[in-house]
Tab-separated table of C-alpha atoms in Angstrom:
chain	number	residue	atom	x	y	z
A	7	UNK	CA	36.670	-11.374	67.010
A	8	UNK	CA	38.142	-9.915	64.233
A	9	UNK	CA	36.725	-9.200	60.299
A	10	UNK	CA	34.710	-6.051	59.029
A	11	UNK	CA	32.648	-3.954	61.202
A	12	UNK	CA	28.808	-4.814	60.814
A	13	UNK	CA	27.989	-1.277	59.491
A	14	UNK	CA	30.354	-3.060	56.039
A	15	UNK	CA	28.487	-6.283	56.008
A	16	UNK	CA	25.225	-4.436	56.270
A	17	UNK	CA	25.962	-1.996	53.625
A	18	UNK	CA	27.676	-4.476	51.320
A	19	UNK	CA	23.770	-6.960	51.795
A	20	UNK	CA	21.884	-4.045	51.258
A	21	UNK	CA	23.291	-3.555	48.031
A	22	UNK	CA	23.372	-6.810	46.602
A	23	UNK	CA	19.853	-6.959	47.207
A	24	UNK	CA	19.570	-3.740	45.679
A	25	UNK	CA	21.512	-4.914	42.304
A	26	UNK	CA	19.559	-8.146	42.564
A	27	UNK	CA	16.188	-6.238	42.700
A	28	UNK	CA	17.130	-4.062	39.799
A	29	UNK	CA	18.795	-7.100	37.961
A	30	UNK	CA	14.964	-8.770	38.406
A	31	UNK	CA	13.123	-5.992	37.466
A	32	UNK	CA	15.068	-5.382	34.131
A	33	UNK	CA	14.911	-8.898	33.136
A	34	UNK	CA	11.614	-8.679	34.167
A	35	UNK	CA	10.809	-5.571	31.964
A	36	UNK	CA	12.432	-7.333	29.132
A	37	UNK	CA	10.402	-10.303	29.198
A	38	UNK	CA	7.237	-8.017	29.431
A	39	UNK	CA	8.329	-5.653	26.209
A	40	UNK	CA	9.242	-9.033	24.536
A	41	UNK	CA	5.503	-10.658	25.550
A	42	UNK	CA	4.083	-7.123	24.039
A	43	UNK	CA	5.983	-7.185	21.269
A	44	UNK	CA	4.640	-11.306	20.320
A	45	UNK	CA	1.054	-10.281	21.064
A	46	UNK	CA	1.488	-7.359	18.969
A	47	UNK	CA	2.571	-9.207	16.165
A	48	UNK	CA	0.139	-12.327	16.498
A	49	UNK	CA	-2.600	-9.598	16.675
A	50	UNK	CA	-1.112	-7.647	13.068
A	51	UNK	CA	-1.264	-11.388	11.680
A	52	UNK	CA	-4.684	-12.319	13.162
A	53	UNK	CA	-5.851	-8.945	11.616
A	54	UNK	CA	-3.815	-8.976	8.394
A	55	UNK	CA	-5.598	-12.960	7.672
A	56	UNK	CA	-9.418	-11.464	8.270
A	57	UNK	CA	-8.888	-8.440	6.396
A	58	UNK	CA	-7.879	-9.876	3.274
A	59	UNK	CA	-9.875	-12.905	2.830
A	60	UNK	CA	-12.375	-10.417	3.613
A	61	UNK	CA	-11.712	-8.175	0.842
A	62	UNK	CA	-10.769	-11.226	-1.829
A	63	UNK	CA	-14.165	-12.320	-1.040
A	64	UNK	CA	-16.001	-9.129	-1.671
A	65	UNK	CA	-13.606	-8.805	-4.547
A	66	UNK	CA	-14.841	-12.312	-5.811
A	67	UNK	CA	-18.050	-11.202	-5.431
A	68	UNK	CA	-17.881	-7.930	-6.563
A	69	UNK	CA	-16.922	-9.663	-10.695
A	70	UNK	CA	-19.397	-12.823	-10.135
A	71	UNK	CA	-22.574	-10.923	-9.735
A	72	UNK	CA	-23.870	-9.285	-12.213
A	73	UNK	CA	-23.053	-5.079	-11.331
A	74	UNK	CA	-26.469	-3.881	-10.083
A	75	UNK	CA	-26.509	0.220	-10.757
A	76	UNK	CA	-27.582	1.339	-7.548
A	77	UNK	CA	-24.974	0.001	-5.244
A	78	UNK	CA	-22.030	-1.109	-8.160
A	79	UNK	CA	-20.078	2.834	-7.223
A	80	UNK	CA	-20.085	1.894	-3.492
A	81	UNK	CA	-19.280	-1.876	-3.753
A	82	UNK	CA	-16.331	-0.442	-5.470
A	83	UNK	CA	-15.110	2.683	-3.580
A	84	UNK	CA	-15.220	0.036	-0.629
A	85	UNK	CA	-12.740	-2.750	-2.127
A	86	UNK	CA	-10.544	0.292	-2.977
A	87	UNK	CA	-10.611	1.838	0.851
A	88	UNK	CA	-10.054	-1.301	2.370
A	89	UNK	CA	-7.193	-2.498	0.238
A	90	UNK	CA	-5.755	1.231	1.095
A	91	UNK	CA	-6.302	0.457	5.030
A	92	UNK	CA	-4.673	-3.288	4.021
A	93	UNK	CA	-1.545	-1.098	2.979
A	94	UNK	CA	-1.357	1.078	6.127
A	95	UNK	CA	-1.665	-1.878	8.065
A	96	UNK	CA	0.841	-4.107	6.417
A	97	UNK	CA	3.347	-0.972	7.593
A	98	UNK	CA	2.995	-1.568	10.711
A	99	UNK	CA	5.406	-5.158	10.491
A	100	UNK	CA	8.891	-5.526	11.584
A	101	UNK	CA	10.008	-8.392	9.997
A	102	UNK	CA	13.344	-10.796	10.924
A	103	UNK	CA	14.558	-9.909	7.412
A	104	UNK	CA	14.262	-6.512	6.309
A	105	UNK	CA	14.088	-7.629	2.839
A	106	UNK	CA	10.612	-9.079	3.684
A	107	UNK	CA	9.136	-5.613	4.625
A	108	UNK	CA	9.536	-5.042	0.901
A	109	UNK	CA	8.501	-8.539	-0.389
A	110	UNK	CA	5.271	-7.705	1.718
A	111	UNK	CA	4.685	-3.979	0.077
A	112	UNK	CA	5.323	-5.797	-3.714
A	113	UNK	CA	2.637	-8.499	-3.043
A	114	UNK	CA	0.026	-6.000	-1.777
A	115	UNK	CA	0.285	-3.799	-5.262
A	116	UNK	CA	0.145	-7.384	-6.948
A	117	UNK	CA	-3.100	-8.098	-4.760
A	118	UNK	CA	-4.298	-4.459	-5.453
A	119	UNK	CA	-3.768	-4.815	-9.239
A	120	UNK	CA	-5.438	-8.119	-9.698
A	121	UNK	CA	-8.178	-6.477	-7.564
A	122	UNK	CA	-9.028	-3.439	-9.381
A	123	UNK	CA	-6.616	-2.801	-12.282
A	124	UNK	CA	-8.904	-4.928	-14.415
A	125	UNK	CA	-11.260	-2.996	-17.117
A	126	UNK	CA	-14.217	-5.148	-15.960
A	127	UNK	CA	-13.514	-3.444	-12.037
A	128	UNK	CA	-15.870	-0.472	-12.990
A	129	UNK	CA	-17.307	-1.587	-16.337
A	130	UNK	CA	-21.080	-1.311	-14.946
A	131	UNK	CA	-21.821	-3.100	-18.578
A	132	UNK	CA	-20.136	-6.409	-18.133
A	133	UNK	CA	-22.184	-9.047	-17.143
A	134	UNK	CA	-21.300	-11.447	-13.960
A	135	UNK	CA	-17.629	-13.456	-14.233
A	136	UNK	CA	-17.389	-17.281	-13.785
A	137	UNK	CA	-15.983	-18.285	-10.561
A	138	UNK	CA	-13.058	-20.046	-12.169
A	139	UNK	CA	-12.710	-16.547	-14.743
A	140	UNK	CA	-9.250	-15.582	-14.666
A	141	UNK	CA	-9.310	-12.013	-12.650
A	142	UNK	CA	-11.336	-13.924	-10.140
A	143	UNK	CA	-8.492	-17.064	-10.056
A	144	UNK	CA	-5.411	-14.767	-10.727
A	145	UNK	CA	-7.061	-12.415	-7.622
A	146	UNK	CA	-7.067	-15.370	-5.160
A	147	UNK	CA	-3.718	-15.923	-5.980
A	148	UNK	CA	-2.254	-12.981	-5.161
A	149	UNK	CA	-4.232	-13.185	-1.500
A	150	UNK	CA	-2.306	-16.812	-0.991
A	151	UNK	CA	1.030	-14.405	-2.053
A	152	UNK	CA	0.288	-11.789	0.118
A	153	UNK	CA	-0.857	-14.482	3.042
A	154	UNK	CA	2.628	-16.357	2.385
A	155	UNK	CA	4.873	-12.995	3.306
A	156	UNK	CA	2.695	-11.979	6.260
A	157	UNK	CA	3.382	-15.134	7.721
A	158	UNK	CA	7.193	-14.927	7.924
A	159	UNK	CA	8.973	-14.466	10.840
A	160	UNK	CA	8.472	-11.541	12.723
A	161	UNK	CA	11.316	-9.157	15.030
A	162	UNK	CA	10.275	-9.695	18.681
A	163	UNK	CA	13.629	-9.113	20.299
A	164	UNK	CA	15.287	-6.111	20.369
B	3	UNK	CA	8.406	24.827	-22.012
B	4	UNK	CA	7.070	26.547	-18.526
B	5	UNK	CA	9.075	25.441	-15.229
B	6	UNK	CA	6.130	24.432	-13.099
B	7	UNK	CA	2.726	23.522	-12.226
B	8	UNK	CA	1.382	21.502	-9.145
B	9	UNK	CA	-2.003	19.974	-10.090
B	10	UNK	CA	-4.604	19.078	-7.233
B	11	UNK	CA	-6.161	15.690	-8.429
B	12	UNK	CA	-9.031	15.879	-6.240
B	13	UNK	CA	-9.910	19.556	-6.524
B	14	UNK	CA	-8.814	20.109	-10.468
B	15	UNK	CA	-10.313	16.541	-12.083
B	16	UNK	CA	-12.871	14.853	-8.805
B	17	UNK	CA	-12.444	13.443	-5.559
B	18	UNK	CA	-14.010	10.672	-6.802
B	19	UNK	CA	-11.865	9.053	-9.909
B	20	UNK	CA	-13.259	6.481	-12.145
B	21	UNK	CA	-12.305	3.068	-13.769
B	22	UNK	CA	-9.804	2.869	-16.520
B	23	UNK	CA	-11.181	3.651	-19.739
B	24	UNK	CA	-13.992	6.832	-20.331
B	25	UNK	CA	-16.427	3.784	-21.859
B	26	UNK	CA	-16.979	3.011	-18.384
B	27	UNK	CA	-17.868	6.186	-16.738
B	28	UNK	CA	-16.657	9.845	-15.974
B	29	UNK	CA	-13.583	10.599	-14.548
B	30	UNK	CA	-11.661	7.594	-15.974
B	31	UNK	CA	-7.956	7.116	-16.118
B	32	UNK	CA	-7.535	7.663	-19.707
B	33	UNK	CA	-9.514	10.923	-19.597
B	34	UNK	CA	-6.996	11.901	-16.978
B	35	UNK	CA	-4.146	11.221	-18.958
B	36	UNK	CA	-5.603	12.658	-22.332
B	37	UNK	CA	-7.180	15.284	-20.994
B	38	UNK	CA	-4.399	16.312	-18.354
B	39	UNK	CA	-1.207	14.600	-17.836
B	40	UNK	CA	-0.584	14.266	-21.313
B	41	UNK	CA	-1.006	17.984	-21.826
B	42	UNK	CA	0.510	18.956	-18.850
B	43	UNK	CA	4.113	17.252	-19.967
B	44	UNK	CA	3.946	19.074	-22.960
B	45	UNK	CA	3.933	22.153	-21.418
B	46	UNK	CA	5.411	21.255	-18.432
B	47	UNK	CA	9.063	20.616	-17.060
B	48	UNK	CA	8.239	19.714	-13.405
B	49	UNK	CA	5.502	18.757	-12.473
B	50	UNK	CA	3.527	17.767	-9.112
B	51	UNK	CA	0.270	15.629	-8.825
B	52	UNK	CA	-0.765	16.072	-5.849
B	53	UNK	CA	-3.614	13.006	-5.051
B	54	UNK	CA	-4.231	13.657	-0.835
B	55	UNK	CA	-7.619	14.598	-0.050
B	56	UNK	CA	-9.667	12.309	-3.156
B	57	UNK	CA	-11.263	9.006	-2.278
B	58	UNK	CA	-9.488	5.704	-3.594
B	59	UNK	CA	-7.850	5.523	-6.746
B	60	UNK	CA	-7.969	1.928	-8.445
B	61	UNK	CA	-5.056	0.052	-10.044
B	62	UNK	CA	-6.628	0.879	-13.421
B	63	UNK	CA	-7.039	4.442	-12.984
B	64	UNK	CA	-3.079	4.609	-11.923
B	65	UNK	CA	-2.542	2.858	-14.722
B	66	UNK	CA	-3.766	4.372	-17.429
B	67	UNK	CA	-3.586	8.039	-16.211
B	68	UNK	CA	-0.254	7.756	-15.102
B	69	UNK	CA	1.488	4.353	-16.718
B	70	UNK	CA	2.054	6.326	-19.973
B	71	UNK	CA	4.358	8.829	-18.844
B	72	UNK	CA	6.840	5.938	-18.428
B	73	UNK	CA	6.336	5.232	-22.217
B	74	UNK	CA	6.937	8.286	-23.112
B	75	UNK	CA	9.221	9.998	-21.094
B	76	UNK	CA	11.203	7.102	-19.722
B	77	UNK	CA	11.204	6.165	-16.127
B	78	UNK	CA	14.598	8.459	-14.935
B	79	UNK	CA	12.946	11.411	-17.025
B	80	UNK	CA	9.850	10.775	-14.941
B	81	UNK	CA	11.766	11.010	-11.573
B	82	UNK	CA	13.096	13.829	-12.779
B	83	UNK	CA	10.582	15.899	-13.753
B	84	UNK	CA	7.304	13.998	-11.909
B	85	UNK	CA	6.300	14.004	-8.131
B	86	UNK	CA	3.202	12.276	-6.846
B	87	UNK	CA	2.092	13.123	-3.516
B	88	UNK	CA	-0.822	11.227	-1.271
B	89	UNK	CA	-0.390	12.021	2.401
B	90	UNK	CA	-3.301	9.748	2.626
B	91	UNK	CA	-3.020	6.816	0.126
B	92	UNK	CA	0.710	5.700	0.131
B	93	UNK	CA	-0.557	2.434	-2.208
B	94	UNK	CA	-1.929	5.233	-4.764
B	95	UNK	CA	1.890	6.594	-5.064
B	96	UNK	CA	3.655	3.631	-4.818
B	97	UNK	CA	1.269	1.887	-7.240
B	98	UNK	CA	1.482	5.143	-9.802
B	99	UNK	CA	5.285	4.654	-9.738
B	100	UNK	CA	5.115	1.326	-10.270
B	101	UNK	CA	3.310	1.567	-13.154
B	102	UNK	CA	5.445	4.178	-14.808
B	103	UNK	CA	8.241	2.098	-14.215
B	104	UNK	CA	6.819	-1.305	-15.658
B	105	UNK	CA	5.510	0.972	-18.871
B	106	UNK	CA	9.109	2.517	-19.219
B	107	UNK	CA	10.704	-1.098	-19.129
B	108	UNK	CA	8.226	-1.908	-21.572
B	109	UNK	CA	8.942	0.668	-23.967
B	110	UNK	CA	12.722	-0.317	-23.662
B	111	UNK	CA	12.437	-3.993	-24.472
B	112	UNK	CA	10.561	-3.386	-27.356
């Protein structure tokens, strides 16, 4: 019977199942980095949502009470901080469009500017702000800006 | 006109910056800018504020101690001869510059 010796047919299955195995476990890596890289970015989202409606709130807050001297300082100093973590966080995006990274940076400075670029952010003499007052409806606005960017489309593949 | 000065924000002024105008408190943005960057271009060529190490600095603050150097200066005089530094508030720097550049575009339309 004639063809190639068996030592060749061995050799040549053991390496296609050797390239198949490495094939599989490099597609399989892939699909891992690329299931990393979604969570990742549906857990920046998730995060990026709670932490500003949680500082627009206190923000809202913050101008419709009347400022109380003992804790007015600290209800400030803690809007500023968290808008500052906001920032850090908002770096930490890779957006489908570069231009977006940007976008997101300019509607954060808008949100931190409505916040507390206003006189009336540390004027301990004002008295409290309507709900439907300007700074608080302008403020709210720039939260549904900043919400709009973070919600664009995200790089998951490499 | 001296060549340079780097000025510590929170060691030189506080750590703890105030609101915008000096009605509402100590440490305000326009006592910063009257009391030191105002003073400091004047004598000044380059100059570096350096703003790591002091607790938040509101949009306000920014504003008023730093907005007015676009007015005056211009905003490519400013790059020129201004540096802000924040190792640990990036928003602080970027919303400084921002301001300088809005008050310089300002002072151009008008």
């Amino acid at each position: 019977m004639s063809g190639a010796p068996w030592w060749f047919t061995g050799l040549v299955s053991l390496i296609s199942l050797a390239v198949g195995t490495l094939v599989g476990h490099v597609l399989t890596s892939k699909r891992d980095a690329k299931k990393v890289r979604i969570d990742n970015a549906t857990k920046w989202l998730d995060k990026m949502r709670v932490d500003l409606k949680a500082i627009a709130d206190a923000a809202s807050k913050h101008y419709c009470n009347a400022p109380e001297a003992a804790n007015y300082q600290s209800s400030c100093a803690l809007i500023m901080a968290d808008i500052k973590r906001l920032f850090s966080t908002s770096r930490q995006a890779r957006f489908l469009h570069h231009a977006d990274d940007s976008y997101l940076g300019a509607a954060i400075l808008k949100f931190n500017d409505k916040v507390t670029g206003p006189a009336e952010f540390q004027d301990q003499s004002r008295g409290a702000l309507a709900a439907n007052h300007v700074i608080v409806t302008e403020l709210r606005d720039a939260e549904v800006e900043v919400l709009e960017v973070c919600g664009r489309k995200q790089r998951v593949d490499d | 006109m001296k060549p340079f000065i780097l000025f510590n924000v929170p060691k030189e002024f506080s750590r703890f910056c105030g609101g915008r105008k000096k009605d509402h408190g100590p440490y305000s943005g326009q006592e910063f800018w009257e009391t030191v960057t105002r003073p400091l271009l004047a004598e000044f060529e380059s100059i570096v504020f350096e703003l790591t190490g002091g607790t938040a600095y509101s949009s306000g603050f920014l504003d008023e101690a730093f907005g007015e150097i676009g007015r005056v200066i211009g905003l490519r005089e400013a790059k020129r001869r201004i540096k802000i530094l924040a190792e640990d508030d990036a928003l602080a720097v970027a919303t400084a510059w921002e301001r300088i550049k809005e008050a310089s575009e300002e002072a151009h339309a008008q």
